[in-house]
Short mmCIF file of C-alpha atoms in Angstrom, two decimals:
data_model
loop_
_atom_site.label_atom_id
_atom_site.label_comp_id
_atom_site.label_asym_id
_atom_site.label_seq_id
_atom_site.Cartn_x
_atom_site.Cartn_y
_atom_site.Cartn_z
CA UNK B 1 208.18 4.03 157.69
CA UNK B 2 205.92 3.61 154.44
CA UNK B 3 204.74 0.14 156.25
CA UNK B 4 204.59 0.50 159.72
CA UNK B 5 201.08 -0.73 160.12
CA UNK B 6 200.79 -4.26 161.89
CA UNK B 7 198.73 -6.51 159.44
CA UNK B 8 197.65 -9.69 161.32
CA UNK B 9 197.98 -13.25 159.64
CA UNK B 10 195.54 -16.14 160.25
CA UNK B 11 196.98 -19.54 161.26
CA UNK B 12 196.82 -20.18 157.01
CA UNK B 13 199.02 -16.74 156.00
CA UNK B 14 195.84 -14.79 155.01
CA UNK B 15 196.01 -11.18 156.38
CA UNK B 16 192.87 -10.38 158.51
CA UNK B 17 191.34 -7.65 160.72
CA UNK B 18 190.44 -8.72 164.06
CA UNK B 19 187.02 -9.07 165.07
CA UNK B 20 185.76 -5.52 166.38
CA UNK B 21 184.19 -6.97 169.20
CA UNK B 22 184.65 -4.36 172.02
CA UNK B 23 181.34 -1.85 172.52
CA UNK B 24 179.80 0.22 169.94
CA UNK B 25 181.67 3.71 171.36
CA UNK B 26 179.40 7.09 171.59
CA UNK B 27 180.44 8.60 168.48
CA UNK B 28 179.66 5.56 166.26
CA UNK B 29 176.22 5.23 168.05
CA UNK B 30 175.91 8.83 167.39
CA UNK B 31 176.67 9.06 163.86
CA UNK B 32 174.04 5.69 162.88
CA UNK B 33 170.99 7.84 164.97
CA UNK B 34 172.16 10.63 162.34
CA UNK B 35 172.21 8.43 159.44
CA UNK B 36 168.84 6.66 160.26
CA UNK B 37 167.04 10.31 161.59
CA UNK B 38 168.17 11.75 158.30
CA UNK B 39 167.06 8.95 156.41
CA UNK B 40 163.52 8.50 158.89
CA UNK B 41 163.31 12.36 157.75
CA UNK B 42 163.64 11.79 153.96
CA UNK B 43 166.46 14.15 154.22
CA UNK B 44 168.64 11.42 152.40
CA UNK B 45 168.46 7.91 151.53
CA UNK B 46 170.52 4.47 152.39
CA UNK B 47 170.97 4.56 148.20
CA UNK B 48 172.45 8.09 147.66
CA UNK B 49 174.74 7.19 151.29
CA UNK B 50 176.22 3.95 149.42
CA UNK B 51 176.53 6.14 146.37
CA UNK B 52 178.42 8.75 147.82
CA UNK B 53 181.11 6.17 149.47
CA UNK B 54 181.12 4.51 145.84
CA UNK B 55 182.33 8.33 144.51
CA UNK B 56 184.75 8.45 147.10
CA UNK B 57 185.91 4.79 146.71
CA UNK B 58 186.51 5.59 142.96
CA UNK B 59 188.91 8.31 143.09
CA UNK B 60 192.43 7.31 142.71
CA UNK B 61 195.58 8.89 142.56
CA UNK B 62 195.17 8.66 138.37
CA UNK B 63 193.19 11.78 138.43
CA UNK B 64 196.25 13.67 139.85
CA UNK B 65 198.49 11.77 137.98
CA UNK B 66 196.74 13.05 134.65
CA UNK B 67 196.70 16.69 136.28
CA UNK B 68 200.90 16.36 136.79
CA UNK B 69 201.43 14.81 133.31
CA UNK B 70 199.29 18.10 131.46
CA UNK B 71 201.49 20.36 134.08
CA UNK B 72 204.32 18.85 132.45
CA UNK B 73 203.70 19.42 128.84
CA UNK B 74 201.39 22.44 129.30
CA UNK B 75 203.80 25.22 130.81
CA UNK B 76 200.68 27.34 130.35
CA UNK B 77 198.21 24.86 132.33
CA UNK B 78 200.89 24.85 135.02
CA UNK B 79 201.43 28.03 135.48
CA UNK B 80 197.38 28.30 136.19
CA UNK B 81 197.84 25.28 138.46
CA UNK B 82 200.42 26.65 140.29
CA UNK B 83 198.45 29.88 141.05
CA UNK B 84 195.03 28.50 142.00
CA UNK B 85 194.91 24.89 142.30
CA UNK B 86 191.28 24.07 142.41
CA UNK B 87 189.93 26.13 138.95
CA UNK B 88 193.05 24.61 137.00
CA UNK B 89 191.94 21.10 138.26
CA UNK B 90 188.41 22.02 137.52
CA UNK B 91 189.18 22.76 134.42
CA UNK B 92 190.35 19.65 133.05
CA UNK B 93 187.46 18.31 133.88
CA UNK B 94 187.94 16.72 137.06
CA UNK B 95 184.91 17.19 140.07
CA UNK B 96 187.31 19.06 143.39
CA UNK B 97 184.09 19.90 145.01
CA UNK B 98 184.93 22.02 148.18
CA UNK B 99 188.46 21.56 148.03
CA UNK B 100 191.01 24.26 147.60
CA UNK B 101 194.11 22.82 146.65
CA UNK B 102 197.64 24.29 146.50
CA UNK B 103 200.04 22.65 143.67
CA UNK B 104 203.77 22.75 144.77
CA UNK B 105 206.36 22.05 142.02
CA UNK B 106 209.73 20.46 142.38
CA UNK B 107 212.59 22.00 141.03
CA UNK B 108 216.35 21.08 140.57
CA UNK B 109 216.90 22.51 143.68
CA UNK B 110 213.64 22.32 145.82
CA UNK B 111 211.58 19.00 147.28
CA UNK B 112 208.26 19.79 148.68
CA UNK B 113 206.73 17.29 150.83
CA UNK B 114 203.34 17.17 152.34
CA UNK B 115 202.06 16.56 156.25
CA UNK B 116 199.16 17.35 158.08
CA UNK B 117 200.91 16.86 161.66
CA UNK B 118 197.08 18.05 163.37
CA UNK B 119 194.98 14.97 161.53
CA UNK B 120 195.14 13.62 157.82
CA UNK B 121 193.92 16.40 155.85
CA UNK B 122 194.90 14.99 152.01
CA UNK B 123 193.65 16.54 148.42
CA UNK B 124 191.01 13.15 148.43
CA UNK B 125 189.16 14.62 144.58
CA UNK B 126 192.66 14.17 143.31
CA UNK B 127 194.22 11.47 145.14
CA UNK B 128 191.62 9.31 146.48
CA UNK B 129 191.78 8.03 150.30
CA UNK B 130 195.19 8.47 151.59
CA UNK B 131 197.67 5.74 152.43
CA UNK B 132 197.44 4.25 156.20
CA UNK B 133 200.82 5.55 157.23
CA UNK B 134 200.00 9.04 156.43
CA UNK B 135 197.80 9.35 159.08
CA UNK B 136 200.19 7.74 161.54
CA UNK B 137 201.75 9.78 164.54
CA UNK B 138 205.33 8.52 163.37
CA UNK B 139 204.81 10.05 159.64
CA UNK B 140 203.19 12.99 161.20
CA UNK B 141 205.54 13.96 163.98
CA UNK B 142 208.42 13.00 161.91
CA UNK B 143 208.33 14.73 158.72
CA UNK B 144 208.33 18.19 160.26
CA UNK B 145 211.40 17.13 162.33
CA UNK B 146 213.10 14.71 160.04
CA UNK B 147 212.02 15.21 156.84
CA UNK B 148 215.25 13.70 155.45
CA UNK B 149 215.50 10.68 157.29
CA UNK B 150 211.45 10.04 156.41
CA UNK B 151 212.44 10.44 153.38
CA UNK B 152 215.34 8.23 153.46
CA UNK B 153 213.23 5.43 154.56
CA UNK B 154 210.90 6.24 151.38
CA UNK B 155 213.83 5.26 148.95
CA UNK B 156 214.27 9.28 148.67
CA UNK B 157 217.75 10.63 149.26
CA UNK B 158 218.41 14.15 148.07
CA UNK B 159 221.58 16.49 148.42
CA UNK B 160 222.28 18.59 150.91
CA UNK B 161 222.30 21.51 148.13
CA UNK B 162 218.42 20.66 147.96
CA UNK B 163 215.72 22.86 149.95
CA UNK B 164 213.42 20.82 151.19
CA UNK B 165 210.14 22.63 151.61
CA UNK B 166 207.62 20.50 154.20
CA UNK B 167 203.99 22.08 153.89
CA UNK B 168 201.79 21.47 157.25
CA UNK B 169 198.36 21.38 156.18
CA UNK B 170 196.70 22.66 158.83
CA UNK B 171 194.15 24.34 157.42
CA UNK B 172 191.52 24.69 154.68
CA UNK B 173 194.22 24.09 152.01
CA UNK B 174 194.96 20.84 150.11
CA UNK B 175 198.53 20.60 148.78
CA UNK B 176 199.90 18.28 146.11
CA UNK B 177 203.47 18.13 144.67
CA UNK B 178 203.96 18.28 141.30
CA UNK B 179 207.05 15.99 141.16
CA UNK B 180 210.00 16.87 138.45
CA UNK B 181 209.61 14.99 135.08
CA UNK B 182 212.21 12.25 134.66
CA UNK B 183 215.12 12.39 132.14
CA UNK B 184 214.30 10.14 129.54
CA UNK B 185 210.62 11.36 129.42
CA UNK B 186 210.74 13.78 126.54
CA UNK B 187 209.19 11.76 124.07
CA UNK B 188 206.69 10.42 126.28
CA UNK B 189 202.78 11.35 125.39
CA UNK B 190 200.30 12.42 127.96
CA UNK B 191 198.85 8.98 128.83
CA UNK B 192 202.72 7.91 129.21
CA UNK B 193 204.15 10.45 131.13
CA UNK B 194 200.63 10.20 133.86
CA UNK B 195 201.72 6.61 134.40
CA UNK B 196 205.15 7.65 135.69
CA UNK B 197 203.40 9.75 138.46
CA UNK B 198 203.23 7.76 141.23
CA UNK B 199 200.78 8.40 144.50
CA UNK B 200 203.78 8.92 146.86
CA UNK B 201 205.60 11.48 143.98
CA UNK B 202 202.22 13.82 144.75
CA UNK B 203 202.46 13.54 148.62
CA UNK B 204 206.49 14.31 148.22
CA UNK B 205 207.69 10.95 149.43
CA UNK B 206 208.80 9.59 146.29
CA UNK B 207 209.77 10.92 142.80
CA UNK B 208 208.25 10.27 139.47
CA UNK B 209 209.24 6.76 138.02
CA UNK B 210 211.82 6.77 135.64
CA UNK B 211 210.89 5.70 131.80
CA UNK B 212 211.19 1.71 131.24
CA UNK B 213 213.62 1.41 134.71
CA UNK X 1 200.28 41.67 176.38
CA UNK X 2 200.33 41.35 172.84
CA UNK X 3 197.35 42.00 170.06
CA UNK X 4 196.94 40.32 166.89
CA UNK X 5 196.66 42.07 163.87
CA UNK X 6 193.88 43.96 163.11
CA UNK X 7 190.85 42.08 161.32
CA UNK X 8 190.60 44.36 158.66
CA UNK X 9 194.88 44.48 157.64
CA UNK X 10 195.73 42.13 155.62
CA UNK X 11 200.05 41.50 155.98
CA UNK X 12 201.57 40.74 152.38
CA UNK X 13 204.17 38.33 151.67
CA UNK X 14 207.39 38.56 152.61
CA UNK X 15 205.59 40.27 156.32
CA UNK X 16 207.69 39.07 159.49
CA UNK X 17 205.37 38.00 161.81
CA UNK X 18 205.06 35.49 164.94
CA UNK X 19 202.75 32.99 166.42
CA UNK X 20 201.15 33.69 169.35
CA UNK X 21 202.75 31.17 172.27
CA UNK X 22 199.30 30.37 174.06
CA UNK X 23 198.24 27.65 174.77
CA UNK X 24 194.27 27.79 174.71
CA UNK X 25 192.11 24.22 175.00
CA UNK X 26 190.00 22.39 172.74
CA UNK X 27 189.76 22.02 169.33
CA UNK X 28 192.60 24.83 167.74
CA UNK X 29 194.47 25.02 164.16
CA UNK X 30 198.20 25.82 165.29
CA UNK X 31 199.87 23.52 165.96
CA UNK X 32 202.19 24.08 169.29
CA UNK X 33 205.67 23.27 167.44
CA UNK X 34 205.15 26.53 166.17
CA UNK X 35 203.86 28.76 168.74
CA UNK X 36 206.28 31.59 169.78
CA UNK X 37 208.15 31.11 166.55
CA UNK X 38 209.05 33.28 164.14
CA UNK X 39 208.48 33.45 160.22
CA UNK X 40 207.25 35.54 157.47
CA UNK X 41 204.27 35.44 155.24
CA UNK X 42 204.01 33.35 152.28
CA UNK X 43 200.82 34.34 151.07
CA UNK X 44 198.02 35.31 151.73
CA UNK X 45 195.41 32.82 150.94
CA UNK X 46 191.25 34.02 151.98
CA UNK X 47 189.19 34.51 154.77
CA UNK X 48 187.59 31.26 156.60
CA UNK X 49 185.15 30.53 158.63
CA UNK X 50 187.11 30.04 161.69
CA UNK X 51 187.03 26.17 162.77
CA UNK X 52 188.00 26.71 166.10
CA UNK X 53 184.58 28.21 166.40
CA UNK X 54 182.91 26.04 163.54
CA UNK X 55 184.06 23.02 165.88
CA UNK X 56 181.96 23.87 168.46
CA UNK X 57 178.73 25.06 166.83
CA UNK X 58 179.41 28.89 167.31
CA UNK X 59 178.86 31.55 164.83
CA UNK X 60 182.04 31.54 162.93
CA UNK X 61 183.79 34.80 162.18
CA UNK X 62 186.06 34.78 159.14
CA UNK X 63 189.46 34.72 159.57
CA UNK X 64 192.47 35.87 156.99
CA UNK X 65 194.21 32.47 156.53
CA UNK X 66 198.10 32.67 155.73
CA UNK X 67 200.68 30.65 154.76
CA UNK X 68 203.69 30.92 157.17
CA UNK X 69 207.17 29.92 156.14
CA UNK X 70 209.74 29.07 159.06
CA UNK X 71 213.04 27.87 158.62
CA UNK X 72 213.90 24.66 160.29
CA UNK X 73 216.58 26.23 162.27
CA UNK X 74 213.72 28.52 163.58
CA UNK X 75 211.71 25.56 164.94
CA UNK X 76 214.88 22.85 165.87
CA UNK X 77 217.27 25.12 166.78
CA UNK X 78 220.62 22.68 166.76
CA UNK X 79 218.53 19.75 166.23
CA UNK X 80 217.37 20.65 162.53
CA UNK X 81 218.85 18.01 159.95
CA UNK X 82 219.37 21.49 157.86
CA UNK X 83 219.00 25.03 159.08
CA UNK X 84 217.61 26.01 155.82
CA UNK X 85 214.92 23.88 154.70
CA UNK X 86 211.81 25.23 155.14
CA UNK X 87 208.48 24.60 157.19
CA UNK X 88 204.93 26.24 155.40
CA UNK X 89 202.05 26.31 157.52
CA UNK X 90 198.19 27.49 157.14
CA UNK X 91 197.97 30.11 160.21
CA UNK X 92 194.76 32.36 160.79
CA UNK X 93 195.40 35.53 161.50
CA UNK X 94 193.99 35.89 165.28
CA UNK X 95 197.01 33.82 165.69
CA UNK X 96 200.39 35.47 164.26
CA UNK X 97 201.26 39.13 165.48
CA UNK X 98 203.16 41.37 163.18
CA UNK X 99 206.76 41.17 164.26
CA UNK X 100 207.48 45.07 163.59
CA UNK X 101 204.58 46.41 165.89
CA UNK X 102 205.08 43.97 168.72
CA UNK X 103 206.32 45.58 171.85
CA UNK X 104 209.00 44.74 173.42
CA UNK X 105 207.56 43.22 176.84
#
């Protein structure tokens, strides 16, 4: 499942996209008539357009990661991230512009794991873009039905005595999981402990790493 | 025929409730898997804008959005992997009737 995409290989190995060679569709024409009007109309510029993709280009799943690692040594930070999201985020510093997020923790007996089965809504200030398979129909249709063989295919296999919890995000809301911290962690600092918080532990398909595995 | 809850009641947690089983076009925000099923509240979270007017240009009227917890029995029936794990959705409110007050036609 996590690499279902098709990548296609030149005659040499190299992985390529194929020329995009059919028709400019409606929409695209559309949207560069609103770019150019807006721009024509000194509403915006082609500078502050580039810069904005450059913002979003930068943001990585390390900003979550940092927010999960403080969650895990700050019982009182979590417990504010746990009941709004967004300000707790905020407050370490971190720019979540519109986005109201929804932190989900794992417990010893509960998995949370994150769809949006309508399009590919995904907490992007905290994670960055999301990963091609998450906006794929299998991932989508699947996790709601199957959540346990999904994860399965992720590496993920939990008991049967654990609830797993799959949030739809259908909505306005932005979910991500705050995955359980590993045994073997406790004498990990912050900066530590964030790199054991993998992307895939904050959309619920994988678990935090386990110290020097 | 069924109403939705009022605009101005706002159902607390723990609330059984059901989404409405229509099937409207165009651009909506529940998802069919869960229409005509039945859950309870999670929380509520805050009135929206709704999209399914915002998607079309309209004047949007806000909308109580909820979280809605179904078990996967609920939605699979004999297909779930495990009756009891859990499905959370965002539902607005013009789309889940209060279980108690729904007739029974």
């Amino acid at each position: 499942m996590p690499h279902d995409h098709h990548d296609h290989l030149s005659p040499s190995g190299h992985p390529y996209r194929k020329d995009d060679d059919t028709p400019i569709s409606y929409w695209q024409s559309m949207e560069i008539a609103v770019r150019e009007l807006l721009v024509e109309k000194e509403i915006t510029t082609f500078e502050e357009i580039s810069a904005q993709i450059e913002k979003m280009d930068a943001r990585s799943p390390a900003i979550g990661a940092a927010v999960v690692a403080r969650a895990w040594i700050d019982p009182e930070f979590k417990a504010r991230l746990l009941e709004n999201g967004s300000t707790a985020t905020a407050d370490l510093g971190f720019d979540v512009g519109p986005m109201h997020l929804i932190a989900l923790e794992n417990t010893a007996d509960t998995h949370n794991i994150v769809v949006c089965t309508l399009c590919s809504c995904y907490p992007r200030n905290l994670l960055g873009l999301p990963p091609d398979w998450y906006k794929s129909r299998a991932y989508r249709s699947r996790t709601v039905k199957e959540p346990r063989k999904v994860l399965s295919e992720f590496g993920v296999t939990l008991p049967q005595s654990t609830q797993i919890r799959v949030h739809d995000s259908t909505a306005d809301m932005r979910y991500v999981v705050i995955p359980a911290r590993p045994i073997g962690s406790e004498a990990l600092d912050e900066a530590e402990l964030a790199k054991l918080v993998t992307r895939d532990s904050m959309i619920g398909t994988g678990l935090a790493l386990t110290p020097n595995a | 025929m069924m109403t939705p809850i009022s605009e101005d009641k706002v159902l607390n947690a723990g609330t059984k409730v059901r989404i409405r089983s229509i099937m409207p076009p165009g651009h909506v925000r529940a998802p069919s898997y869960l229409r005509g099923k039945s859950g309870v509240i999670e929380r509520a979270i805050a009135p929206f804008p709704n999209p399914e007017q915002l998607a079309y240009g309209l004047p949007a009227k806000n909308q109580m959005l909820y979280r809605v917890r179904f078990s996967a029995a609920e939605i699979w029936g004999k297909a779930a992997e495990k009756p009891d794990d859990v499905i959370e959705a965002e539902v607005y409110a013009h789309w889940i009737d209060e279980l108690d007050t729904v007739d029974a036609t």
